[in-house]
């Protein structure tokens, strides 16, 4: 796990890549790679790569980056892990013609695989990755983001050059990079707590979507292509018993966890005491001579909005004989972390869970662990959220042939009783337009309320626009490719394509790397995802029990008391903390933000935060902190 940067100049007379320029970009990412640093610049000064290293596989100096192949016709800067690199290396050796400079570097495997198969080599990689690869013969740059989008990759095209990096802050080290708000992305941020790829909140800075590559030629010609979509790799498992499906799921999870145990440095597990993290801990501990190291975050009190899971985590740690560590967080910890959080995020990731993710990463790193396995993805793949039961029912009702006139009367009725800004109204509105009710597992503000929160200028600018425009391309891919088009398959698909890579996985990447720790995601191995979406919806929703198939798969692997306890998400007691000092800080920052910008409506914002003490004020607060740090 590392940080990469680079630049390609299309006009040598206008801009030449220099070492100080690259080092300034590179070292803004020192937290991603404290173990080493390197730069490489092509002889003509048109292309350069920089790299910060967190040593995990092949710790030798020979595995440092940027790395060339044997004749220096290919150069690479790479962030991530290729878990099956040993298998690919053996295949390459059987083909012959490769000279290796490292013993077992996965980075070098990428170079030789690209030599042999070109861009089609990506199909062989099982892992998480952001890759920048320069082909000196063809004079072209490849930027590649892994299938699910576990690792981020940003780029910007300006002043006759393309710059790229693992984090936005590196791009901002270019003195010619403009700092301005991308206002349409702000509009969608208020819906989804994050910005949909390929845009970011910075005008002119983009992020590569998951499962996509970008080819950039030296003359500035750019081609973007989606190289992976889960529906192209599913095999409908119709006619299989639930027991057979559960066995397939468990076997694939065992394989995925085993692959993610491979490391030359200590590996641990984030443990909440829920099904997902407990499964990680149990599967990880099997066959290990040493105790698995587990890490848990709790809070300094029991809050109505979030009950500590410490007892469940301790119980599971005892079951697997773990070396277990905990930390309790307080409001002081959150307030102290805010400036660091904003700097690490680059653009707002308006999920307060960023706070405990950072602190649990720091806890692991403090105890000598460099890599941890995390549980993201299981809920999205196996119907794990209780609220999804309601969404699925609404999606089914939305497909009934109800006259649109009745739906419109329903909308008028909701408006008449003062419910025009609620999600009840919003979901019926979507039904009237024959849109899916479900737009993603994280939604902040309904369209009507969002419009009221915007300044008058932006209300006028975005009149008639909705955030359906952001996810319409995902829905079009779903309707044209999905072998089964039930509501749950849609819900899983949109979250795999949007909420997971741009919100949940982004918070894991930015916060864990802020503590110089690598996070691995066994449930989002692309083969696990392909298997999950090959399973018929009926098998995953049998009996109306959430996560029923996954529970069946891991029963006997983890205790029944863990499997059968009520679902509890990983959260932060923002609601209670808003009643005290946090609420005061939020009011002050948002008031200042509204006074200094023409983005939000001051009275609507302060009503939400000061009078209603609505936890959704956290999303606006994150925006204000970001603006003050990066744009003020």
Coordinates of C-alpha atoms in Angstrom, one line a residue:
X1 CA 0.0 0.0 0.0
X2 CA 1.5 3.3 -1.1
X3 CA 0.9 6.7 -2.6
X4 CA 1.6 7.5 -6.3
X5 CA 1.9 10.7 -8.2
X6 CA 2.8 11.7 -11.7
X7 CA 2.6 14.1 -14.6
X8 CA 2.6 13.9 -18.4
X9 CA 3.4 17.1 -20.4
X10 CA 1.8 17.3 -23.9
X11 CA 3.9 20.3 -24.8
X12 CA 7.6 20.1 -23.7
X13 CA 8.1 23.8 -24.5
X14 CA 5.2 24.8 -22.2
X15 CA 6.0 22.5 -19.2
X16 CA 8.7 20.1 -18.2
X17 CA 8.4 17.7 -15.4
X18 CA 11.1 18.4 -12.8
X19 CA 12.3 16.6 -9.7
X20 CA 11.3 19.4 -7.2
X21 CA 7.8 19.5 -8.8
X22 CA 7.3 15.7 -8.4
X23 CA 8.9 15.6 -4.9
X24 CA 6.5 18.3 -3.7
X25 CA 3.5 16.3 -4.9
X26 CA 4.9 13.0 -3.7
X27 CA 5.8 14.1 -0.2
X28 CA 2.3 15.5 0.4
X29 CA 1.4 11.7 0.6
X30 CA 4.1 10.8 3.2
X31 CA 1.4 9.3 5.5
X32 CA 0.6 6.7 2.8
X33 CA 4.2 5.6 2.5
X34 CA 6.5 6.3 5.4
X35 CA 9.0 3.5 4.5
X36 CA 10.5 5.0 1.3
X37 CA 10.3 7.4 -1.5
X38 CA 11.3 7.6 -5.2
X39 CA 11.0 9.5 -8.4
X40 CA 11.6 8.9 -12.0
X41 CA 11.6 11.3 -14.9
X42 CA 11.9 10.5 -18.6
X43 CA 14.9 11.9 -20.3
X44 CA 12.9 14.5 -22.3
X45 CA 11.2 15.8 -19.1
X46 CA 7.7 15.1 -20.5
X47 CA 6.8 12.2 -18.2
X48 CA 7.5 11.6 -14.5
X49 CA 6.4 9.3 -11.7
X50 CA 6.7 9.6 -7.9
X51 CA 6.0 7.1 -5.2
X52 CA 5.8 6.8 -1.4
X53 CA 6.2 3.3 -0.1
X54 CA 4.5 1.4 2.8
X55 CA 6.5 -1.9 2.6
X56 CA 4.2 -4.9 2.9
X57 CA 5.2 -7.5 0.3
X58 CA 8.9 -8.0 -0.6
X59 CA 10.6 -5.5 1.8
X60 CA 13.9 -5.4 -0.2
X61 CA 15.1 -2.2 -1.8
X62 CA 14.9 -3.9 -5.2
X63 CA 11.1 -3.7 -4.8
X64 CA 11.1 0.1 -4.5
X65 CA 9.1 2.2 -6.9
X66 CA 8.9 3.7 -9.5
X67 CA 10.0 0.4 -11.0
X68 CA 11.0 -0.4 -14.6
X69 CA 11.0 -3.7 -16.4
X70 CA 14.3 -5.2 -17.4
X71 CA 14.9 -3.1 -20.5
X72 CA 13.2 0.1 -19.0
X73 CA 10.6 0.3 -21.7
X74 CA 7.9 0.2 -19.0
X75 CA 7.8 2.2 -15.8
X76 CA 5.2 1.8 -13.0
X77 CA 4.0 3.5 -9.8
X78 CA 1.5 1.2 -8.1
X79 CA -0.7 1.5 -5.0
X80 CA -2.4 -1.7 -3.7
X81 CA -1.9 -5.4 -3.6
X82 CA -2.1 -8.2 -6.2
X83 CA -2.9 -11.1 -4.0
X84 CA -2.4 -13.8 -6.6
X85 CA 1.0 -12.4 -7.8
X86 CA 2.8 -15.7 -7.1
X87 CA 0.4 -17.6 -9.4
X88 CA 0.9 -15.1 -12.2
X89 CA 4.7 -15.1 -11.7
X90 CA 4.7 -18.9 -12.2
X91 CA 2.6 -18.6 -15.4
X92 CA 5.0 -16.0 -16.7
X93 CA 8.0 -18.2 -15.9
X94 CA 6.4 -21.0 -17.8
X95 CA 6.0 -18.8 -20.8
X96 CA 9.7 -17.8 -20.5
X97 CA 11.6 -14.7 -21.6
X98 CA 11.4 -12.7 -18.3
X99 CA 14.3 -11.6 -16.1
X100 CA 13.3 -10.8 -12.5
X101 CA 15.0 -8.3 -10.3
X102 CA 13.0 -9.1 -7.1
X103 CA 12.2 -12.3 -5.2
X104 CA 8.4 -11.9 -4.9
X105 CA 7.3 -8.3 -5.6
X106 CA 3.8 -8.0 -6.9
X107 CA 4.7 -4.7 -8.6
X108 CA 7.2 -6.4 -10.8
X109 CA 4.6 -9.1 -11.7
X110 CA 2.4 -6.3 -13.0
X111 CA 5.2 -5.0 -15.3
X112 CA 5.9 -8.5 -16.8
X113 CA 2.2 -9.3 -17.1
X114 CA 1.8 -6.1 -19.1
X115 CA 4.7 -7.0 -21.3
X116 CA 3.1 -10.3 -22.1
X117 CA -0.6 -9.5 -22.3
X118 CA -0.9 -5.7 -22.5
X119 CA -3.9 -4.1 -20.9
X120 CA -5.7 -7.5 -20.9
X121 CA -3.3 -8.5 -18.0
X122 CA -5.7 -6.6 -15.7
X123 CA -8.2 -9.5 -16.0
X124 CA -5.6 -11.8 -14.3
X125 CA -5.1 -9.5 -11.2
X126 CA -7.0 -10.4 -8.0
X127 CA -6.6 -7.6 -5.6
X128 CA -7.0 -3.9 -5.1
X129 CA -5.0 -1.5 -7.1
X130 CA -4.4 2.0 -8.6
X131 CA -1.8 1.7 -11.3
X132 CA 0.1 4.3 -13.3
X133 CA 2.1 2.7 -16.1
X134 CA 4.2 4.5 -18.8
X135 CA 5.1 2.7 -22.0
X136 CA 8.2 4.4 -23.4
X137 CA 7.9 2.8 -26.8
X138 CA 4.3 3.6 -27.5
X139 CA 4.6 6.9 -25.6
X140 CA 1.3 6.3 -23.7
X141 CA 0.2 6.3 -20.1
X142 CA -2.2 3.9 -18.5
X143 CA -4.1 4.8 -15.4
X144 CA -6.1 1.8 -14.0
X145 CA -8.4 1.5 -11.0
X146 CA -9.4 -1.9 -9.5
X147 CA -12.7 -3.4 -10.3
X148 CA -14.6 -2.4 -7.2
X149 CA -12.7 0.9 -6.6
X150 CA -11.1 -0.1 -3.3
X151 CA -8.1 2.2 -4.2
X152 CA -8.7 5.8 -5.4
X153 CA -7.0 7.4 -8.4
X154 CA -7.4 11.1 -9.2
X155 CA -6.4 13.1 -12.3
X156 CA -6.5 16.7 -13.7
X157 CA -6.0 18.0 -17.2
X158 CA -4.8 21.6 -17.3
X159 CA -2.1 23.9 -18.8
X160 CA -1.0 21.3 -21.4
X161 CA -0.5 18.5 -19.0
X162 CA -2.2 15.6 -17.1
X163 CA -1.4 15.2 -13.4
X164 CA -2.5 12.2 -11.4
X165 CA -2.2 11.0 -7.8
X166 CA -3.6 8.7 -5.1
X167 CA -5.0 11.8 -3.3
X168 CA -6.2 15.2 -4.4
X169 CA -3.9 17.1 -2.1
X170 CA -1.0 16.0 -4.2
X171 CA -2.6 17.5 -7.3
X172 CA -3.0 20.8 -5.4
X173 CA 0.8 21.0 -5.0
X174 CA 0.9 22.0 -8.7
X175 CA 0.9 25.8 -8.6
X176 CA -1.2 26.0 -11.8
X177 CA -4.0 23.7 -10.4
X178 CA -7.1 25.8 -9.9
X179 CA -9.0 25.6 -6.7
X180 CA -12.7 26.1 -7.3
X181 CA -15.9 24.4 -6.4
X182 CA -17.6 22.1 -8.9
X183 CA -21.2 23.2 -8.1
X184 CA -23.0 20.3 -9.7
X185 CA -21.0 17.9 -7.6
X186 CA -22.0 19.8 -4.6
X187 CA -25.6 19.4 -5.6
X188 CA -25.1 15.6 -5.7
X189 CA -23.0 15.6 -2.5
X190 CA -26.1 16.9 -0.7
X191 CA -27.9 13.7 -1.8
X192 CA -25.3 11.1 -1.4
X193 CA -22.8 12.3 1.3
X194 CA -20.1 12.0 -1.4
X195 CA -19.5 13.0 -5.0
X196 CA -20.2 10.5 -7.9
X197 CA -17.3 9.6 -10.1
X198 CA -15.9 10.9 -12.3
X199 CA -16.3 14.3 -10.7
X200 CA -15.0 15.6 -7.4
X201 CA -15.9 18.8 -5.5
X202 CA -12.9 20.4 -7.1
X203 CA -13.7 21.8 -10.5
X204 CA -11.3 20.3 -13.0
X205 CA -10.1 17.4 -10.8
X206 CA -11.7 14.0 -11.5
X207 CA -11.5 10.5 -10.1
X208 CA -11.3 7.4 -12.2
X209 CA -14.4 5.1 -11.6
X210 CA -13.9 1.6 -10.4
X211 CA -13.4 -1.0 -13.1
X212 CA -12.1 1.6 -15.5
X213 CA -8.9 2.5 -17.3
X214 CA -7.6 5.6 -18.9
X215 CA -5.1 5.6 -21.8
X216 CA -3.4 8.9 -22.4
X217 CA -1.1 9.4 -25.4
X218 CA 1.8 11.8 -25.5
X219 CA -0.1 14.0 -27.9
X220 CA -3.0 14.4 -25.4
X221 CA -5.4 12.0 -26.9
X222 CA -7.4 10.3 -24.1
X223 CA -9.5 7.1 -24.1
X224 CA -11.5 5.9 -21.2
X225 CA -13.0 2.4 -21.0
X226 CA -14.9 0.3 -18.4
X227 CA -13.0 -3.0 -18.4
X228 CA -15.1 -4.8 -15.8
X229 CA -18.8 -5.0 -14.9
X230 CA -20.0 -7.7 -12.6
X231 CA -22.9 -8.7 -14.9
X232 CA -20.4 -9.8 -17.5
X233 CA -19.0 -12.3 -15.1
X234 CA -22.0 -13.8 -13.4
X235 CA -23.3 -17.4 -13.9
X236 CA -26.9 -17.6 -12.7
X237 CA -27.0 -20.2 -9.9
X238 CA -30.6 -21.3 -10.6
X239 CA -31.8 -24.6 -9.2
X240 CA -29.2 -24.9 -6.4
X241 CA -30.3 -25.6 -2.9
X242 CA -29.7 -22.9 -0.2
X243 CA -27.3 -25.3 1.5
X244 CA -25.2 -25.6 -1.7
X245 CA -25.2 -21.9 -2.2
X246 CA -24.1 -21.3 1.4
X247 CA -21.3 -23.8 0.9
X248 CA -20.1 -21.9 -2.2
X249 CA -20.2 -18.6 -0.3
X250 CA -18.2 -20.0 2.6
X251 CA -15.6 -21.6 0.3
X252 CA -15.1 -18.4 -1.6
X253 CA -14.8 -16.4 1.6
X254 CA -12.2 -18.8 3.0
X255 CA -10.2 -18.3 -0.2
X256 CA -10.5 -14.6 -0.1
X257 CA -9.4 -14.2 3.5
X258 CA -6.5 -16.6 2.9
X259 CA -5.3 -14.5 0.0
X260 CA -5.4 -11.4 2.2
X261 CA -3.3 -13.0 4.9
X262 CA -0.3 -12.9 2.6
X263 CA 2.1 -10.3 3.9
X264 CA 5.7 -9.8 5.0
X265 CA 4.5 -7.6 7.9
X266 CA 2.0 -8.2 10.8
X267 CA -1.7 -8.4 9.8
X268 CA -4.7 -7.9 12.1
X269 CA -8.5 -7.6 11.9
X270 CA -10.9 -4.8 12.8
X271 CA -13.5 -6.5 15.1
X272 CA -16.9 -5.0 15.9
X273 CA -18.5 -8.3 17.1
X274 CA -20.9 -8.4 14.1
X275 CA -21.2 -11.2 11.6
X276 CA -18.9 -9.7 9.0
X277 CA -15.9 -8.8 11.2
X278 CA -16.4 -11.9 13.3
X279 CA -16.2 -14.0 10.1
X280 CA -13.0 -12.3 9.1
X281 CA -11.5 -13.0 12.5
X282 CA -12.6 -16.6 12.6
X283 CA -11.4 -17.4 9.1
X284 CA -8.2 -15.5 9.5
X285 CA -7.3 -17.4 12.8
X286 CA -7.8 -20.8 11.2
X287 CA -4.4 -22.5 10.6
X288 CA -2.5 -19.7 12.3
X289 CA 0.2 -20.6 14.9
X290 CA 0.0 -17.2 16.5
X291 CA -3.1 -15.4 17.8
X292 CA -4.9 -13.1 15.4
X293 CA -4.6 -9.5 16.6
X294 CA -8.0 -7.8 16.8
X295 CA -8.9 -4.1 17.3
X296 CA -12.1 -2.5 18.5
X297 CA -13.4 1.0 19.0
X298 CA -16.1 2.0 21.6
X299 CA -17.3 5.1 23.3
X300 CA -17.0 6.6 26.7
X301 CA -20.7 6.1 27.5
X302 CA -23.8 4.3 26.4
X303 CA -25.7 6.6 24.0
X304 CA -29.3 6.0 22.9
X305 CA -28.3 6.4 19.2
X306 CA -25.3 4.0 19.5
X307 CA -24.8 1.2 21.9
X308 CA -21.2 0.0 22.4
X309 CA -20.4 -3.4 20.9
X310 CA -17.4 -4.0 23.1
X311 CA -18.8 -7.0 24.9
X312 CA -19.6 -8.7 21.6
X313 CA -16.1 -8.0 20.2
X314 CA -14.5 -9.3 23.4
X315 CA -16.6 -12.5 23.2
X316 CA -15.6 -13.1 19.6
X317 CA -12.0 -12.4 20.4
X318 CA -12.1 -15.0 23.2
X319 CA -13.6 -17.5 20.8
X320 CA -10.7 -17.3 18.4
X321 CA -8.0 -16.7 21.0
X322 CA -7.2 -13.3 19.7
X323 CA -4.7 -10.8 21.0
X324 CA -7.4 -8.1 21.5
X325 CA -7.1 -4.3 21.8
X326 CA -9.7 -1.6 22.5
X327 CA -10.0 2.1 22.6
X328 CA -12.8 4.3 23.9
X329 CA -13.5 7.5 22.2
X330 CA -15.1 10.7 23.5
X331 CA -16.3 14.0 22.1
X332 CA -12.9 15.5 22.8
X333 CA -11.4 12.9 20.5
X334 CA -13.7 13.8 17.7
X335 CA -13.2 17.6 18.1
X336 CA -9.4 17.1 18.2
X337 CA -9.4 15.0 15.1
X338 CA -11.5 17.4 12.9
X339 CA -8.7 19.4 11.3
X340 CA -6.8 16.2 10.5
X341 CA -9.9 14.5 9.2
X342 CA -10.6 17.3 6.7
X343 CA -7.0 17.3 5.5
X344 CA -7.1 13.5 5.0
X345 CA -10.4 13.4 3.2
X346 CA -9.4 15.8 0.4
X347 CA -13.1 16.3 -0.3
X348 CA -15.9 15.7 2.2
X349 CA -16.8 12.1 3.0
X350 CA -19.8 13.1 5.1
X351 CA -19.9 9.9 7.2
X352 CA -19.0 10.4 10.8
X353 CA -17.7 6.9 10.9
X354 CA -14.5 8.4 9.5
X355 CA -13.6 9.3 13.1
X356 CA -13.6 5.7 14.6
X357 CA -12.1 4.3 11.4
X358 CA -9.1 6.6 11.9
X359 CA -8.7 5.8 15.6
X360 CA -9.0 2.0 15.2
X361 CA -6.4 2.3 12.4
X362 CA -4.1 4.3 14.7
X363 CA -4.7 1.7 17.5
X364 CA -3.6 -1.1 15.2
X365 CA -0.6 0.7 14.0
X366 CA 0.4 1.6 17.5
X367 CA 0.5 -2.1 18.3
X368 CA 2.8 -3.0 15.5
X369 CA 0.2 -4.1 12.9
X370 CA 0.7 -2.7 9.3
X371 CA -2.3 -4.4 7.6
X372 CA -5.9 -5.1 8.8
X373 CA -8.8 -6.9 7.3
X374 CA -12.2 -5.0 7.4
X375 CA -15.8 -6.1 6.8
X376 CA -17.1 -3.7 4.2
X377 CA -19.3 -5.1 1.5
X378 CA -21.1 -8.0 3.2
X379 CA -24.3 -6.0 3.9
X380 CA -24.5 -4.8 0.3
X381 CA -24.0 -8.2 -1.2
X382 CA -26.1 -10.3 1.1
X383 CA -29.1 -8.1 2.1
X384 CA -27.7 -7.2 5.4
X385 CA -29.4 -3.8 6.2
X386 CA -32.8 -4.1 8.0
X387 CA -33.9 -1.0 6.1
X388 CA -33.4 -2.8 2.8
X389 CA -36.4 -4.9 3.6
X390 CA -38.6 -1.8 3.4
X391 CA -36.8 -0.6 0.3
X392 CA -37.3 -3.9 -1.4
X393 CA -41.0 -3.9 -0.6
X394 CA -41.3 -0.3 -1.9
X395 CA -39.5 -1.3 -5.1
X396 CA -42.0 -4.2 -5.6
X397 CA -45.0 -1.9 -5.0
X398 CA -43.5 0.7 -7.3
X399 CA -43.7 -1.9 -10.1
X400 CA -47.5 -2.4 -9.7
X401 CA -49.6 -0.9 -12.5
X402 CA -51.0 1.9 -10.3
X403 CA -52.3 4.8 -12.4
X404 CA -50.0 7.8 -12.3
X405 CA -53.0 10.0 -11.4
X406 CA -53.3 8.2 -8.0
X407 CA -49.6 8.7 -7.3
X408 CA -49.9 12.4 -8.1
X409 CA -52.9 12.6 -5.7
X410 CA -50.7 11.0 -3.1
X411 CA -48.0 13.6 -3.6
X412 CA -50.5 16.4 -3.2
X413 CA -51.8 14.8 -0.1
X414 CA -48.4 14.6 1.4
X415 CA -47.7 18.2 0.6
X416 CA -51.0 19.2 2.1
X417 CA -50.1 17.7 5.5
X418 CA -46.6 19.2 5.5
X419 CA -44.6 16.2 4.3
X420 CA -43.3 17.7 1.0
X421 CA -39.7 17.6 2.2
X422 CA -39.7 14.1 3.6
X423 CA -38.3 10.9 2.0
X424 CA -41.9 9.5 2.0
X425 CA -42.7 12.3 -0.6
X426 CA -39.4 11.8 -2.4
X427 CA -39.9 8.1 -2.9
X428 CA -43.4 8.5 -4.2
X429 CA -42.2 11.3 -6.5
X430 CA -39.6 8.9 -8.0
X431 CA -42.4 6.3 -8.5
X432 CA -44.4 8.9 -10.4
X433 CA -41.5 9.3 -12.8
X434 CA -41.0 5.5 -13.1
X435 CA -37.6 5.8 -11.5
X436 CA -36.3 3.3 -8.9
X437 CA -37.2 4.2 -5.3
X438 CA -33.8 3.2 -4.1
X439 CA -31.0 5.5 -5.1
X440 CA -28.4 4.1 -2.8
X441 CA -27.8 3.0 0.8
X442 CA -26.8 6.5 2.0
X443 CA -29.0 9.5 1.2
X444 CA -28.8 12.8 3.0
X445 CA -31.5 15.2 1.9
X446 CA -34.6 14.6 -0.3
X447 CA -34.7 16.7 -3.5
X448 CA -37.2 19.3 -2.2
X449 CA -35.3 19.8 1.1
X450 CA -32.0 20.0 -0.7
X451 CA -33.3 22.8 -2.9
X452 CA -34.4 24.8 0.2
X453 CA -30.9 24.4 1.7
X454 CA -29.2 25.9 -1.4
X455 CA -28.7 29.6 -1.9
X456 CA -31.1 31.4 -4.2
X457 CA -28.5 31.5 -6.9
X458 CA -28.0 27.7 -6.9
X459 CA -31.7 27.1 -6.6
X460 CA -32.1 28.9 -9.9
X461 CA -29.1 27.2 -11.4
X462 CA -30.2 23.7 -10.6
X463 CA -33.9 24.2 -11.1
X464 CA -35.2 21.0 -12.8
X465 CA -32.1 19.0 -11.9
X466 CA -32.2 16.0 -9.6
X467 CA -29.6 13.5 -8.5
X468 CA -31.1 10.8 -10.6
X469 CA -28.8 12.2 -13.3
X470 CA -25.9 11.0 -11.3
X471 CA -27.0 7.4 -11.1
X472 CA -28.9 7.0 -14.3
X473 CA -25.8 5.6 -16.1
X474 CA -25.6 2.9 -13.5
X475 CA -29.3 2.0 -13.9
X476 CA -28.9 1.9 -17.7
X477 CA -26.0 -0.6 -17.3
X478 CA -28.2 -2.6 -14.9
X479 CA -31.2 -2.8 -17.1
X480 CA -29.1 -3.7 -20.2
X481 CA -26.9 -6.4 -18.5
X482 CA -28.3 -7.8 -15.3
X483 CA -29.4 -11.5 -15.7
X484 CA -32.0 -10.9 -12.9
X485 CA -33.6 -7.5 -12.5
X486 CA -35.2 -7.8 -9.1
X487 CA -35.1 -4.9 -6.7
X488 CA -32.4 -6.5 -4.4
X489 CA -30.1 -7.0 -7.4
X490 CA -30.5 -3.4 -8.3
X491 CA -29.9 -2.3 -4.7
X492 CA -26.7 -4.3 -4.5
X493 CA -25.5 -3.2 -7.9
X494 CA -25.9 0.5 -7.4
X495 CA -24.1 0.3 -4.0
X496 CA -21.3 -1.7 -5.5
X497 CA -20.9 0.9 -8.2
X498 CA -21.3 4.0 -6.1
X499 CA -21.8 4.0 -2.4
X500 CA -19.1 1.4 -1.7
X501 CA -16.2 2.9 -3.8
X502 CA -16.9 6.6 -3.3
X503 CA -18.1 6.6 0.3
X504 CA -17.5 3.5 2.4
X505 CA -14.2 2.4 0.8
X506 CA -13.0 5.9 0.4
X507 CA -13.4 6.5 4.1
X508 CA -11.5 3.3 4.8
X509 CA -8.7 4.2 2.4
X510 CA -8.3 7.8 3.6
X511 CA -8.6 7.2 7.3
X512 CA -6.5 4.0 7.4
X513 CA -3.8 5.5 5.2
X514 CA -3.8 8.5 7.4
X515 CA -2.5 6.2 10.1
X516 CA -0.1 4.5 7.6
X517 CA -2.1 1.3 7.7
X518 CA -3.3 -0.9 4.9
X519 CA -6.9 -2.1 4.9
X520 CA -8.0 -5.2 3.0
X521 CA -11.6 -6.1 2.2
X522 CA -12.2 -9.8 1.8
X523 CA -16.0 -9.5 1.2
X524 CA -15.2 -7.3 -1.9
X525 CA -12.8 -9.7 -3.6
X526 CA -14.2 -9.5 -7.1
X527 CA -14.8 -13.2 -7.2
X528 CA -16.9 -13.0 -4.1
X529 CA -18.9 -10.1 -5.7
X530 CA -19.4 -12.1 -8.9
X531 CA -20.6 -15.1 -6.8
X532 CA -23.0 -13.0 -4.7
X533 CA -24.7 -11.5 -7.8
X534 CA -24.9 -14.9 -9.4
X535 CA -27.2 -16.0 -6.6
X536 CA -30.9 -15.6 -7.2
X537 CA -32.6 -12.9 -5.2
X538 CA -35.1 -15.4 -3.7
X539 CA -32.2 -17.3 -2.0
X540 CA -30.9 -14.1 -0.4
X541 CA -34.3 -13.0 0.9
X542 CA -35.7 -16.4 2.0
X543 CA -38.1 -16.0 4.9
X544 CA -37.6 -12.2 5.1
X545 CA -34.5 -12.7 7.3
X546 CA -31.7 -10.3 6.4
X547 CA -28.4 -11.8 5.5
X548 CA -30.0 -15.2 5.7
X549 CA -27.7 -17.0 3.2
X550 CA -24.5 -15.6 4.8
X551 CA -25.8 -16.6 8.2
X552 CA -26.3 -20.1 6.9
X553 CA -22.8 -20.1 5.3
X554 CA -20.9 -19.1 8.5
X555 CA -23.0 -21.0 11.1
X556 CA -20.5 -23.3 12.8
X557 CA -17.7 -20.9 11.8
X558 CA -18.7 -18.2 14.3
X559 CA -21.0 -18.6 17.4
X560 CA -24.8 -18.6 17.0
X561 CA -25.0 -15.8 19.5
X562 CA -23.1 -13.6 17.1
X563 CA -25.2 -14.7 14.1
X564 CA -28.6 -14.3 15.8
X565 CA -28.1 -11.0 17.6
X566 CA -29.8 -8.0 16.2
X567 CA -28.0 -6.1 13.5
X568 CA -26.1 -3.0 14.6
X569 CA -24.1 -0.8 12.3
X570 CA -20.8 0.9 13.1
X571 CA -21.8 4.4 14.2
X572 CA -21.0 7.6 16.1
X573 CA -23.3 9.3 18.7
X574 CA -23.5 12.5 16.7
X575 CA -27.1 13.2 17.8
X576 CA -26.2 13.3 21.5
X577 CA -22.9 15.2 21.0
X578 CA -24.8 17.8 19.0
X579 CA -26.7 18.7 22.1
X580 CA -23.5 20.0 23.6
X581 CA -20.2 21.4 22.4
X582 CA -20.3 19.8 19.0
X583 CA -23.6 21.5 18.2
X584 CA -22.1 24.9 19.2
X585 CA -19.0 24.3 17.0
X586 CA -21.2 23.2 14.1
X587 CA -23.4 26.3 14.4
X588 CA -20.4 28.7 14.5
X589 CA -18.7 27.1 11.5
X590 CA -21.8 26.9 9.4
X591 CA -22.8 30.5 10.2
X592 CA -19.4 31.7 9.1
X593 CA -19.5 29.5 6.0
X594 CA -22.9 30.9 4.9
X595 CA -21.8 34.5 5.6
X596 CA -18.7 34.1 3.4
X597 CA -20.1 32.1 0.5
X598 CA -23.1 32.0 -1.8
X599 CA -23.7 28.3 -1.6
X600 CA -26.2 27.5 1.2
X601 CA -29.2 29.4 2.6
X602 CA -28.2 30.7 6.0
X603 CA -31.7 30.6 7.6
X604 CA -32.4 27.0 6.4
X605 CA -29.1 25.7 7.5
X606 CA -29.2 27.2 11.0
X607 CA -32.8 26.0 11.4
X608 CA -31.7 22.5 10.7
X609 CA -28.7 22.7 13.0
X610 CA -29.6 25.1 15.8
X611 CA -33.3 24.5 16.2
X612 CA -33.9 21.0 15.0
X613 CA -30.5 19.6 16.1
X614 CA -30.8 17.3 13.1
X615 CA -27.8 15.0 12.8
X616 CA -27.8 15.6 9.1
X617 CA -26.2 18.9 9.9
X618 CA -23.0 16.9 10.1
X619 CA -23.1 16.7 6.2
X620 CA -23.2 20.5 5.9
X621 CA -20.6 20.9 8.7
X622 CA -18.2 18.6 6.7
X623 CA -18.7 20.8 3.6
X624 CA -18.0 24.0 5.6
X625 CA -14.8 22.5 7.1
X626 CA -13.6 21.4 3.7
X627 CA -14.3 24.8 2.1
X628 CA -12.4 26.6 4.8
X629 CA -9.4 24.2 4.6
X630 CA -9.1 24.0 0.8
X631 CA -10.9 27.0 -0.8
X632 CA -11.1 29.9 1.6

